[in-house]
Structures are given as C-alpha cells and as structure tokens.
Coordinates of C-alpha atoms and ligand atoms in Angstrom, one line a residue:
M71 CA -8.7 14.8 12.9
T72 CA -11.9 16.3 11.2
P73 CA -14.7 13.9 10.5
D74 CA -13.8 14.1 6.7
E75 CA -10.2 13.2 7.5
A76 CA -11.4 10.3 9.6
L77 CA -13.5 9.0 6.7
A78 CA -10.6 9.3 4.4
T79 CA -8.2 7.6 6.8
D80 CA -10.5 4.8 8.2
W81 CA -12.1 3.4 5.0
W82 CA -11.1 1.8 1.7
H83 CA -11.9 4.0 -1.3
L84 CA -12.9 2.8 -4.7
I85 CA -10.9 5.1 -7.0
A86 CA -10.5 3.4 -10.4
H87 CA -11.3 0.5 -12.7
E88 CA -8.1 -1.4 -13.6
T89 CA -8.4 -0.5 -17.3
E90 CA -7.7 3.2 -16.3
L91 CA -4.3 2.2 -15.0
A92 CA -3.5 -0.6 -17.4
S93 CA -0.2 0.7 -18.8
P94 CA 3.1 1.6 -16.9
G95 CA 2.9 5.4 -16.5
D96 CA -0.9 5.7 -16.3
W97 CA -2.0 7.9 -13.4
L98 CA -5.0 9.4 -11.6
R99 CA -5.1 12.2 -9.1
F100 CA -7.8 13.2 -6.6
D101 CA -8.3 16.1 -4.3
W102 CA -9.6 14.9 -0.9
P103 CA -9.5 15.7 2.8
L104 CA -5.9 14.6 3.2
G105 CA -4.6 16.8 0.3
E106 CA -4.1 14.9 -2.9
L107 CA -4.3 11.2 -3.6
V108 CA -2.4 9.8 -6.5
V109 CA -2.4 6.3 -7.9
T110 CA 0.0 5.3 -10.7
N111 CA 1.0 2.3 -12.6
D112 CA 4.6 2.2 -11.5
G113 CA 6.3 -0.3 -13.8
G114 CA 3.4 -2.7 -13.8
K115 CA 2.5 -2.3 -10.0
L116 CA -0.1 0.1 -8.7
L117 CA 1.3 2.6 -6.3
A118 CA -0.8 5.1 -4.3
F119 CA 0.7 8.1 -2.5
D120 CA 0.3 11.7 -1.3
N121 CA 1.1 14.0 -4.2
V122 CA 3.9 15.7 -2.3
C123 CA 7.6 15.5 -3.2
P124 CA 9.6 14.8 0.0
H125 CA 12.3 17.2 -1.1
R126 CA 10.6 20.5 -0.8
G127 CA 7.0 19.8 -1.5
G128 CA 6.7 19.8 -5.3
R129 CA 3.5 18.2 -6.6
F130 CA 4.3 15.3 -8.9
F131 CA 1.0 15.4 -10.8
D132 CA -1.5 18.0 -11.8
G133 CA -4.8 17.4 -13.4
P134 CA -7.1 14.5 -13.0
S135 CA -5.5 11.9 -15.1
G136 CA -2.6 11.2 -17.6
H137 CA 0.2 9.1 -18.7
G138 CA 3.9 9.7 -18.1
A139 CA 6.8 9.3 -15.7
A140 CA 6.4 10.4 -12.1
V141 CA 8.9 13.3 -12.0
C142 CA 8.8 16.2 -9.6
P143 CA 8.9 19.3 -11.9
Y144 CA 11.0 21.3 -9.4
H145 CA 14.4 19.4 -9.1
A146 CA 13.6 16.3 -11.1
W147 CA 13.3 13.7 -8.3
R148 CA 11.5 10.8 -9.8
I149 CA 9.5 7.8 -8.5
K150 CA 10.5 4.4 -9.7
D151 CA 9.7 1.0 -8.3
G152 CA 7.9 2.6 -5.3
A153 CA 11.0 4.6 -4.3
V154 CA 12.2 8.1 -4.8
K155 CA 15.2 8.5 -7.1
V156 CA 17.1 11.7 -6.1
A157 CA 18.6 13.9 -8.8
Q158 CA 22.3 14.5 -8.2
A159 CA 22.3 12.5 -5.0
A160 CA 26.0 13.2 -4.3
R161 CA 24.9 16.7 -3.2
F162 CA 23.0 15.4 -0.2
K163 CA 24.1 14.0 3.2
P164 CA 23.3 10.2 3.1
C165 CA 21.4 10.4 6.3
D166 CA 19.1 13.1 4.8
L167 CA 18.5 10.9 1.8
Q168 CA 17.1 8.1 4.0
R169 CA 14.2 10.4 4.8
A170 CA 13.5 11.0 1.1
V171 CA 10.5 8.7 1.1
L172 CA 7.0 9.0 -0.3
N173 CA 3.9 9.0 1.9
R174 CA 2.5 5.8 0.5
Y175 CA -1.0 4.4 0.9
E176 CA -2.3 0.9 0.5
V177 CA -3.7 -0.3 -2.8
Q178 CA -6.0 -3.3 -3.2
R179 CA -7.7 -4.8 -6.1
F180 CA -11.2 -6.2 -5.8
G181 CA -11.8 -8.0 -9.1
P182 CA -11.2 -5.3 -11.7
W183 CA -11.8 -2.4 -9.2
V184 CA -8.9 -0.5 -7.6
F185 CA -9.2 0.6 -4.0
A186 CA -6.8 2.8 -1.9
G187 CA -6.6 2.9 1.9
V188 CA -4.6 5.1 4.3
A189 CA -5.2 3.1 7.5
P190 CA -8.5 1.2 6.9
R191 CA -10.2 -0.1 10.0
Q192 CA -11.4 -3.3 8.4
T193 CA -10.6 -5.6 5.5
L194 CA -11.9 -4.6 2.1
A195 CA -14.0 -7.8 2.0
D196 CA -15.6 -6.9 5.3
Q197 CA -16.2 -3.3 4.2
L198 CA -17.9 -4.5 1.0
G199 CA -19.9 -7.4 2.6
D200 CA -22.8 -8.4 0.4
L201 CA -22.2 -5.6 -2.1
A202 CA -19.2 -7.6 -3.5
E203 CA -21.2 -9.6 -6.0
A204 CA -23.0 -6.6 -7.6
L205 CA -19.8 -4.6 -7.7
L206 CA -17.9 -7.4 -9.4
S207 CA -20.6 -8.0 -12.0
M208 CA -20.6 -4.3 -12.8
G209 CA -16.9 -4.2 -13.6
R210 CA -16.3 -7.5 -15.3
D211 CA -17.2 -6.6 -18.9
V212 CA -15.5 -3.2 -19.0
E213 CA -13.0 -2.7 -21.9
R214 CA -11.9 0.9 -21.4
R215 CA -12.7 4.3 -20.1
T216 CA -14.4 6.5 -22.7
D217 CA -14.9 9.7 -20.8
L218 CA -13.6 11.4 -17.7
L219 CA -14.8 14.6 -16.1
A220 CA -13.4 16.2 -12.9
E221 CA -14.7 19.3 -11.4
T222 CA -15.4 21.1 -8.1
W223 CA -19.0 21.5 -6.9
D224 CA -19.8 24.3 -4.6
C225 CA -21.6 22.1 -2.0
D226 CA -21.0 19.9 1.0
W227 CA -20.0 16.5 -0.3
R228 CA -22.7 14.9 1.7
V229 CA -25.3 16.8 -0.3
A230 CA -23.8 15.4 -3.5
V231 CA -23.8 11.8 -2.2
E232 CA -27.3 12.1 -0.8
N233 CA -28.5 13.4 -4.2
A234 CA -26.9 10.4 -5.9
L235 CA -28.7 8.0 -3.5
E236 CA -32.3 8.7 -4.4
T237 CA -34.5 8.9 -7.5
Y238 CA -37.2 11.0 -6.0
H239 CA -35.5 14.0 -7.8
V240 CA -35.4 12.4 -11.2
A241 CA -38.7 13.8 -12.6
P242 CA -38.0 17.5 -11.6
I243 CA -34.3 17.6 -12.2
H244 CA -33.6 15.1 -15.0
G245 CA -36.8 15.3 -17.0
T246 CA -35.0 15.3 -20.4
S247 CA -32.1 13.1 -19.4
L248 CA -32.3 10.2 -16.9
G249 CA -36.0 10.7 -16.7
T250 CA -36.5 9.5 -20.2
L251 CA -35.6 5.9 -19.0
G252 CA -38.9 5.9 -17.0
L253 CA -37.2 3.9 -14.2
T254 CA -39.7 1.4 -12.7
N255 CA -39.8 -1.6 -10.4
E256 CA -37.3 0.2 -8.2
A257 CA -35.7 -1.8 -5.4
W258 CA -32.9 -1.0 -2.9
R259 CA -30.9 -2.9 -0.4
L260 CA -28.4 -2.0 2.3
H261 CA -25.1 -3.8 2.7
G262 CA -23.4 -2.5 5.8
A263 CA -22.6 1.1 5.1
N264 CA -23.1 0.5 1.4
S265 CA -26.3 0.3 -0.6
D266 CA -27.5 -1.0 -4.0
Y267 CA -30.4 0.1 -6.2
T268 CA -31.9 -1.6 -9.2
A269 CA -34.7 -0.6 -11.6
D270 CA -36.1 -1.6 -14.9
V271 CA -36.2 0.8 -17.8
G272 CA -40.0 1.4 -18.1
A273 CA -40.1 3.6 -21.3
A274 CA -41.0 0.8 -23.8
R275 CA -39.2 2.2 -26.8
T276 CA -36.1 3.1 -24.9
A277 CA -36.1 -0.4 -23.3
R278 CA -36.4 -2.1 -26.7
G279 CA -33.7 0.1 -28.1
L280 CA -31.4 -0.8 -25.3
Q281 CA -32.1 -4.4 -25.5
A282 CA -31.2 -4.3 -29.2
M283 CA -27.9 -2.8 -28.4
G284 CA -26.9 -6.1 -26.9
R285 CA -25.4 -7.2 -30.2
F286 CA -22.9 -4.4 -30.1
F287 CA -21.3 -5.6 -26.8
E288 CA -20.0 -8.7 -25.2
T289 CA -21.7 -8.5 -21.8
T290 CA -21.8 -11.5 -19.5
A291 CA -23.1 -10.4 -16.1
A292 CA -25.2 -7.3 -16.6
H293 CA -28.3 -6.5 -14.7
P294 CA -30.9 -6.0 -17.6
G295 CA -31.8 -2.5 -16.5
Y296 CA -30.4 0.3 -14.5
R297 CA -28.3 -0.4 -11.4
S298 CA -26.4 1.9 -9.0
V299 CA -24.3 1.1 -6.0
H300 CA -22.9 3.2 -3.3
V301 CA -19.4 2.2 -2.1
F302 CA -19.3 4.0 1.2
P303 CA -18.1 6.7 1.8
F304 CA -17.2 8.5 -1.5
A305 CA -17.9 6.3 -4.5
M306 CA -20.8 5.3 -6.7
V307 CA -21.0 2.9 -9.7
S308 CA -23.9 2.8 -12.0
S309 CA -24.7 0.7 -15.1
T310 CA -27.2 0.7 -17.9
F311 CA -27.7 -2.9 -19.1
G312 CA -23.9 -3.3 -18.6
Y313 CA -23.0 -1.7 -21.9
S314 CA -21.6 1.3 -20.1
S315 CA -20.8 1.8 -16.4
A316 CA -20.1 5.1 -14.7
L317 CA -17.8 5.5 -11.7
Q318 CA -18.2 8.7 -9.6
T319 CA -16.2 9.9 -6.7
F320 CA -17.6 12.6 -4.4
M321 CA -14.7 13.5 -2.2
P322 CA -14.8 16.3 0.4
G323 CA -12.4 19.1 -0.5
E324 CA -9.6 19.8 2.0
D325 CA -11.4 22.7 3.6
G326 CA -14.6 20.7 4.0
R327 CA -16.8 23.1 2.0
D328 CA -16.8 21.8 -1.5
T329 CA -17.1 18.5 -3.3
R330 CA -14.3 17.3 -5.6
F331 CA -16.3 15.3 -8.1
T332 CA -15.1 12.9 -10.8
T333 CA -17.2 10.8 -13.2
R334 CA -15.9 8.3 -15.7
V335 CA -17.8 6.4 -18.3
L336 CA -16.5 2.8 -18.7
G337 CA -17.5 1.0 -21.9
A338 CA -18.1 -2.7 -22.2
R339 CA -16.1 -4.9 -24.5
R340 CA -17.3 -4.3 -28.1
A341 CA -18.4 -7.2 -30.2
A342 CA -16.2 -8.0 -33.2
G343 CA -17.2 -5.8 -36.2
M344 CA -19.5 -3.7 -34.1
E345 CA -17.0 -1.1 -32.9
A346 CA -18.6 1.8 -34.8
P347 CA -22.1 1.5 -33.5
A348 CA -20.8 0.5 -30.0
D349 CA -18.7 3.7 -30.0
A350 CA -21.6 5.8 -31.1
F351 CA -23.7 4.4 -28.3
L352 CA -20.8 5.0 -25.8
A353 CA -20.4 8.6 -27.0
S354 CA -24.1 9.2 -26.4
S355 CA -23.8 7.6 -23.0
A356 CA -20.9 10.1 -22.2
R357 CA -23.0 13.0 -23.3
M358 CA -26.0 11.8 -21.2
N359 CA -23.7 11.2 -18.2
R360 CA -22.4 14.8 -18.5
Q361 CA -25.9 16.3 -18.8
V362 CA -27.2 14.3 -15.8
F363 CA -24.3 15.4 -13.6
E364 CA -24.5 19.0 -14.8
E365 CA -28.2 18.9 -13.6
D366 CA -27.2 17.3 -10.3
R367 CA -24.4 19.8 -9.8
A368 CA -26.8 22.7 -10.4
I369 CA -29.4 21.5 -7.8
C370 CA -26.6 20.5 -5.3
E371 CA -25.1 24.0 -5.5
R372 CA -28.5 25.5 -4.8
M373 CA -29.0 23.7 -1.5
S374 CA -29.0 25.9 1.6
R375 CA -25.9 25.4 3.8
R376 CA -28.0 26.3 6.7
Y377 CA -30.0 23.0 6.4
D378 CA -28.8 20.6 9.1
L379 CA -27.6 17.4 7.4
D380 CA -26.8 15.9 10.9
A381 CA -30.3 16.4 12.4
P382 CA -31.7 13.0 13.7
N383 CA -35.3 13.8 12.7
R384 CA -35.0 14.6 9.0
I385 CA -38.0 14.0 6.7
F386 CA -37.6 11.2 4.1
A387 CA -39.8 9.6 1.4
D388 CA -39.9 5.8 1.0
N389 CA -37.5 6.1 -2.0
E390 CA -35.1 8.1 0.1
G391 CA -34.2 5.2 2.3
R392 CA -30.6 5.0 1.2
V393 CA -30.2 8.7 2.0
A394 CA -31.5 8.0 5.5
H395 CA -29.1 5.1 5.9
F396 CA -26.2 7.2 4.7
A397 CA -27.0 10.0 7.1
D398 CA -27.5 7.5 10.0
T399 CA -24.1 5.9 9.2
L400 CA -22.3 9.2 9.3
R401 CA -24.1 10.2 12.5
S402 CA -23.1 7.0 14.3
L403 CA -19.5 7.3 13.1
A404 CA -19.4 10.9 14.4
A405 CA -20.9 9.8 17.7
A406 CA -18.1 7.3 18.4
P407 CA -14.9 8.9 17.0
A408 CA -12.7 8.0 20.0
E409 CA -13.8 4.4 19.9
R410 CA -13.2 4.2 16.2
R411 CA -9.7 5.4 16.5
R412 CA -8.9 3.1 19.4
A413 CA -10.2 -0.1 17.7
Ligands
FES677 S1 10.6 19.7 -4.6 FE1 10.6 17.9 -5.7 S2 12.6 17.6 -6.4 FE2 12.7 19.5 -5.2
FE2_678 FE1 -29.5 13.1 -10.1

C-alpha cells in the first residue's frame, strides 16, 4: 500500500454537506488514491462505493456531481437499496450472480456533515476530537450548495493542503481577493491531526458591510469573522461570518502526482423576504471563492517537485504552525506504517 492509499484507507473523510445529497438520486464522485469514491442518496439512505461495476468494470458515474439513477451505462445493471440489480439475470449462473456486489464503503454523518471510510482506524468522534464543536457550528446553518468546482491541480496534494493551512501567502498571492479582508487577530489551534484557524476581518469597511449582511441570513452559531478548519487528511471547511461556508477536498490522484481538488460554496439559510440580496451575496462569494482558488492553484503548480516535503528540518514562520503540524503528522504516520496496519 502506498502512503496515499494508507491515508485513504485508514481515515474518515469529510466529503459532503448533507444538503448536497438531500434527495434520492443525488450523487457526488471523487478521484482519489483508491480509484473513484462515489456517494449517492440511494432511496433515502447514503451509500458510498467504488465507482466500478462488478460485471465488467463500467463506471456508474462520470463528472463531479449530479442527480439520477445509478445505472451502469454498459449493460444496464443498476444499484438499488444498496444492492446490484442485474439486467436479464436469467442469462447468468446463479453462483456468478452472488459475486455481483459493490465494493461498498462506510458512511457516517456527523451533524450535517457526511464522512466516508474504507477501514478507518478509529471512531469518527476520536478522529475529530476537539474539532467537533467548530465543525458542527460551521455546518449548522447551511441551506444549500450554491457552487461546485472540481479540477485537477498539477501539484503534490500535500503542497495544496499546506498552502491552505497558512495565511503567510495571503498578501503576495491573494492581494485583490482574500487579502482585502485584512485578516487580523489570527489564532490557530491543533486538535489531534486536525487544526482550526480563526481571524477577524480587519478591513473596517468590509467588516461593517459583512456585519450588515446579517439581516439577509438566519445564522445561529457563526464565528463573527473568518474561520478555517482542516479535517485531516484531505478536507478543509472555511466560513465567513457563517453566511457562506466553503468545503474543499484535496485528494491525491491515483498516480500520486496530482491533486484532485473540489470546492463547494454552501449558503446559509436566507431570511424571509431577503432571498434576492442573500443570493447576490452568495453569488459574489462563489466568484471570490473561485478567484482565490485559481490564485492558489497557480502558485501550487509553480512549486518545485524537487523540494523535500518530508524533510525533518524545514523552515517555518510562526503563522505556518499548522503546516509544520501537518508535515509532522504525515512523517510520523509514514514512520510507523507496519504498526498502523497491525493496530
Ligand atoms: S459493465 Fe456494468 S453492466 Fe456490464
Ligand atoms: Fe491561498
């Protein structure tokens, strides 16, 4: 097993907010070290599985997200109630049909968040530890997804996650986007392998404008500023005043060289009669989100592949502490692979 495959296998993965899978037929698909991970709303129940048809390998779903029946396009086998329904079953030997099963994964909800696991080494509650409260508060007020972007970044996935874990790069890289918030009073905390970052919006006019937006939304639990949490290993959730949250996944591609990236904007419940201005704000959030990640993608793709991400003596500023923690966590996992698999 490669280190990326071990991470995919051993940990719970935050992959969705429940509003993205609210109706029967809703689905999401991710590229990751074990091939393709799919989660569907299968008649009201969430079902996660490897996107490979057990007949002859058709891929049930293509694209990042959609709505529709889970039908293999090749010979029309379908998935219903967690099982494979074989087309023209009389043509097969009964004993062969017993082997017509999906490679299913575990699904667990944590509040409104949806996690998938292959063979997680710990309970989801243990994995999240003290991060739980922040994560719950960030998902509680979400009404619906308002944007989704899925793309491949030509960089090591660790470069992409490390970049998302520090704000040292905000001024040079995001001068006209995230930088306009003037993040100040920054604080970060570690929670097991996870971490949490909060900051106030220091740009006075922007802060006043954001505060005034409160009347467009019904938020209950938001941090009054900017917050970003890393759900180890592959997911990040950020929020600005709780009006909009963004969920990112940075999954290693199957060959380990690139990053399979998704970002989703999740809008908070809109106050009655305020749908139009709320939607205008959410549309501008989606534009900002896309600009920020285009800037991140450009710098991540510019990083040298010769730089050693595993080196023990890397050079970090005081606002790169979460990067150091992430790198330390990966290094200690890599140092004890046999033990981890025995546990
Ligand atoms: S490969 Fe899926 S039905 Fe034949
Ligand atoms: Fe960035």
